[in-house]
PDB file of C-alpha atoms in Angstrom:
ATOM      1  CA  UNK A1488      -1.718 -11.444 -35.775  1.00 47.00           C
ATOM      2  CA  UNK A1489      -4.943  -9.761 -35.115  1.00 51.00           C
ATOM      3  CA  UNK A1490      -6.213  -6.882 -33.569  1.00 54.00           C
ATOM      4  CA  UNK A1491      -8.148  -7.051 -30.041  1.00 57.00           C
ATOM      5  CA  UNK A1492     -12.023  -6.864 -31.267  1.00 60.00           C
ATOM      6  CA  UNK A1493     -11.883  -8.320 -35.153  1.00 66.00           C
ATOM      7  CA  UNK A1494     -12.849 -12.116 -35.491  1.00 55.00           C
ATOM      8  CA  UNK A1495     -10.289 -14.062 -37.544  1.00 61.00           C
ATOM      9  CA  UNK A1496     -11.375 -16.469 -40.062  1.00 62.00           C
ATOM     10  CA  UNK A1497      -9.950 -19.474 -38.776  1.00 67.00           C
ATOM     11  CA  UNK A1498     -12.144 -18.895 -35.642  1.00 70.00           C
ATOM     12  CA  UNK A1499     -16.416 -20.055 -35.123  1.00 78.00           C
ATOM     13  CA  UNK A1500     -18.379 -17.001 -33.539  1.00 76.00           C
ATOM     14  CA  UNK A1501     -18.808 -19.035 -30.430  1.00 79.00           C
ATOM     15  CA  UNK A1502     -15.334 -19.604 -30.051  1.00 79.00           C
ATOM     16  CA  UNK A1503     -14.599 -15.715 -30.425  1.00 81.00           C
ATOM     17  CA  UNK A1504     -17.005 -14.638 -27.943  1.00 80.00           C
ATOM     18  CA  UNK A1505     -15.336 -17.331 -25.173  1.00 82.00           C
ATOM     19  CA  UNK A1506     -11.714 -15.751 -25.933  1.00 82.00           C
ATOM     20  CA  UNK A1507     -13.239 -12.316 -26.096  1.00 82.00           C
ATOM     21  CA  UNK A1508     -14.810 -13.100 -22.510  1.00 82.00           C
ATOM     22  CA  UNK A1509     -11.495 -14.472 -21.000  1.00 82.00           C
ATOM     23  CA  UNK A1510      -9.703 -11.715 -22.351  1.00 81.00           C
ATOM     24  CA  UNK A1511     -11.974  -9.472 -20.749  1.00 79.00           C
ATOM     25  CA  UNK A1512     -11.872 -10.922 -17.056  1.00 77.00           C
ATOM     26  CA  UNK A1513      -7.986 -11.237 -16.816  1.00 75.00           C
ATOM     27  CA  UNK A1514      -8.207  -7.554 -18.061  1.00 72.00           C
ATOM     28  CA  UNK A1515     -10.799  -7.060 -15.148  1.00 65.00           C
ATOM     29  CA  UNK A1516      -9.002  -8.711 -12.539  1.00 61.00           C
ATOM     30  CA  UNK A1517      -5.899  -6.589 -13.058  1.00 62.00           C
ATOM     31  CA  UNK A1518      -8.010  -3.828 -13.169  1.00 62.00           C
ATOM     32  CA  UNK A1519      -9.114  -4.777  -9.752  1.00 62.00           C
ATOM     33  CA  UNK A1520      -6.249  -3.472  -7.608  1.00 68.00           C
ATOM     34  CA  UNK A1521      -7.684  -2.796  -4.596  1.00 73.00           C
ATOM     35  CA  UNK A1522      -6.358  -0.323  -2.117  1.00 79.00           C
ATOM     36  CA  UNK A1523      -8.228  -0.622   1.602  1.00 82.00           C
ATOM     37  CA  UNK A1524      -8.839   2.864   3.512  1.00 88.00           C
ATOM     38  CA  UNK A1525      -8.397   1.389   6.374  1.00 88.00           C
ATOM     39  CA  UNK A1526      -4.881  -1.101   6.997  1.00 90.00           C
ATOM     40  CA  UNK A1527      -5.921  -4.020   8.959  1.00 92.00           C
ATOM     41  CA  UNK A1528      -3.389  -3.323  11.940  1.00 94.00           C
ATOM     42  CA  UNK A1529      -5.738  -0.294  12.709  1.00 95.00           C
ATOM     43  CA  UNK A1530      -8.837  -2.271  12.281  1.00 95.00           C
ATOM     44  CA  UNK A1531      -7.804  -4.609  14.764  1.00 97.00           C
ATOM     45  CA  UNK A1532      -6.937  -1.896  16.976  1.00 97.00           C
ATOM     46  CA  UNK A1533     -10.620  -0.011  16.330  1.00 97.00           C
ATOM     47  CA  UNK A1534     -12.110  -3.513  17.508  1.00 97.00           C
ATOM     48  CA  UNK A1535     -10.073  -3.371  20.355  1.00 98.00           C
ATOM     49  CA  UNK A1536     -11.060   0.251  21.589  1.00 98.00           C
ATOM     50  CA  UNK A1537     -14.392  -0.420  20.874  1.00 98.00           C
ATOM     51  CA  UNK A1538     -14.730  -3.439  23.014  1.00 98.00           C
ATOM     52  CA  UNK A1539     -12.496  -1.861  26.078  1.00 97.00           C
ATOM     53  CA  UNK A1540     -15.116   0.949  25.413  1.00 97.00           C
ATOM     54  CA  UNK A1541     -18.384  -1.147  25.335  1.00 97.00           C
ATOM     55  CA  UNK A1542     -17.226  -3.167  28.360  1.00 95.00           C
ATOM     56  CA  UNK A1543     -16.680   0.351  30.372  1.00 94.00           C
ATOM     57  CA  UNK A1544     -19.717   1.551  29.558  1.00 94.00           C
ATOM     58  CA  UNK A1545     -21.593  -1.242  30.679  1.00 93.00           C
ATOM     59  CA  UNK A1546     -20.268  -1.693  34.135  1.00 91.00           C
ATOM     60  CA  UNK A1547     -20.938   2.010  34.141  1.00 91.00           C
ATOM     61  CA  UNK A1548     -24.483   1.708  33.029  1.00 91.00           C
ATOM     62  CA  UNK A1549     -24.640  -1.823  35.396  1.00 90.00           C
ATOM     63  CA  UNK A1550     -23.587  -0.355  38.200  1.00 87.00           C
ATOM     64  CA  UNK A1551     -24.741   3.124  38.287  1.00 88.00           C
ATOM     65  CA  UNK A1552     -28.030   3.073  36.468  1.00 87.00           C
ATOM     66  CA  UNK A1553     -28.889  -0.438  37.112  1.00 88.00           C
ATOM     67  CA  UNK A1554     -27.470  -1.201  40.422  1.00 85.00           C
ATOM     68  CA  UNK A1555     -28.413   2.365  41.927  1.00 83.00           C
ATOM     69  CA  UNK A1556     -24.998   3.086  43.043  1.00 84.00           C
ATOM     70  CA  UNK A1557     -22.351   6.216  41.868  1.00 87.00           C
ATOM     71  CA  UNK A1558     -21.688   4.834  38.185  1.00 87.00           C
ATOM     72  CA  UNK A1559     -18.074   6.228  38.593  1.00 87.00           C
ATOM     73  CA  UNK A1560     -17.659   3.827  41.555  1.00 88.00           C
ATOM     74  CA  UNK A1561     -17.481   0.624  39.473  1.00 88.00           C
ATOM     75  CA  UNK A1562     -14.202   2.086  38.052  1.00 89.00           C
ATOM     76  CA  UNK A1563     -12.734   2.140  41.833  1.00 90.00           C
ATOM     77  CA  UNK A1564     -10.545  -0.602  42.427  1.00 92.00           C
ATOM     78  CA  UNK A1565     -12.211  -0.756  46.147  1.00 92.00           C
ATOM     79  CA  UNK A1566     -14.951  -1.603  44.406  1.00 88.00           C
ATOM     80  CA  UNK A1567     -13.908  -4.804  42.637  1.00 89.00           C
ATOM     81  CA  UNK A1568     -11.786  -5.966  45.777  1.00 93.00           C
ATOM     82  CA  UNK A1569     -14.917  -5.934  47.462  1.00 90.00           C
ATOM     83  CA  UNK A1570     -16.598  -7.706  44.448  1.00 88.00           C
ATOM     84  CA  UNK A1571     -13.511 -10.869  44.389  1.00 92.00           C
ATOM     85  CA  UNK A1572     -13.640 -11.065  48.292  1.00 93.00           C
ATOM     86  CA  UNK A1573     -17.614 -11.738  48.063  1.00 92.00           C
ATOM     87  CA  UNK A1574     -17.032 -14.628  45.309  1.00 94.00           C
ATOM     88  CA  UNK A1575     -14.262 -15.764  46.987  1.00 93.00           C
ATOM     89  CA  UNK A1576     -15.850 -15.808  50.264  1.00 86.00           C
ATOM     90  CA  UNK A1577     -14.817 -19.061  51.965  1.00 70.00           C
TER      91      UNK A1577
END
């Protein structure tokens, strides 16, 4: 048996350094053990908020800055009953 780091005799120098290098990425990869800061339940949930955020914002910023009208008004539900009966105007 022989110790990690000493070459045996039975072994070519090339052949030691490919063992040495094997040795040394499955030592690497269970080194690896990667622990995420953020769970991906909550990241889904971030994305979520942040769209239902974005999309709020921007029919505030549509309506209100945009559309010269009382940005809080395109948060009225009078406001998008009056938007459906227009598109659905028959």
């Amino acid at each position: 048996m022989t110790e990690k780091g000493i070459q045996p005799k039975s072994e070519s120098r090339s052949q030691y350094k490919k063992r040495k290098k094997i040795e040394e990425r499955r030592t690497a990869r269970r080194e690896k053990i990667r622990v995420r800061l953020i769970p991906i339940w909550l990241r889904v949930v971030l994305v979520l908020v942040a769209i239902v955020i974005s999309v709020l914002s921007g029919l505030i910023v549509g309506y209100g800055v945009i559309g010269d009208g009382n940005p809080f008004d395109a948060l009225s539900k009078s406001t998008w009953t009056h938007i459906v009966d227009l598109v659905n105007k028959k």
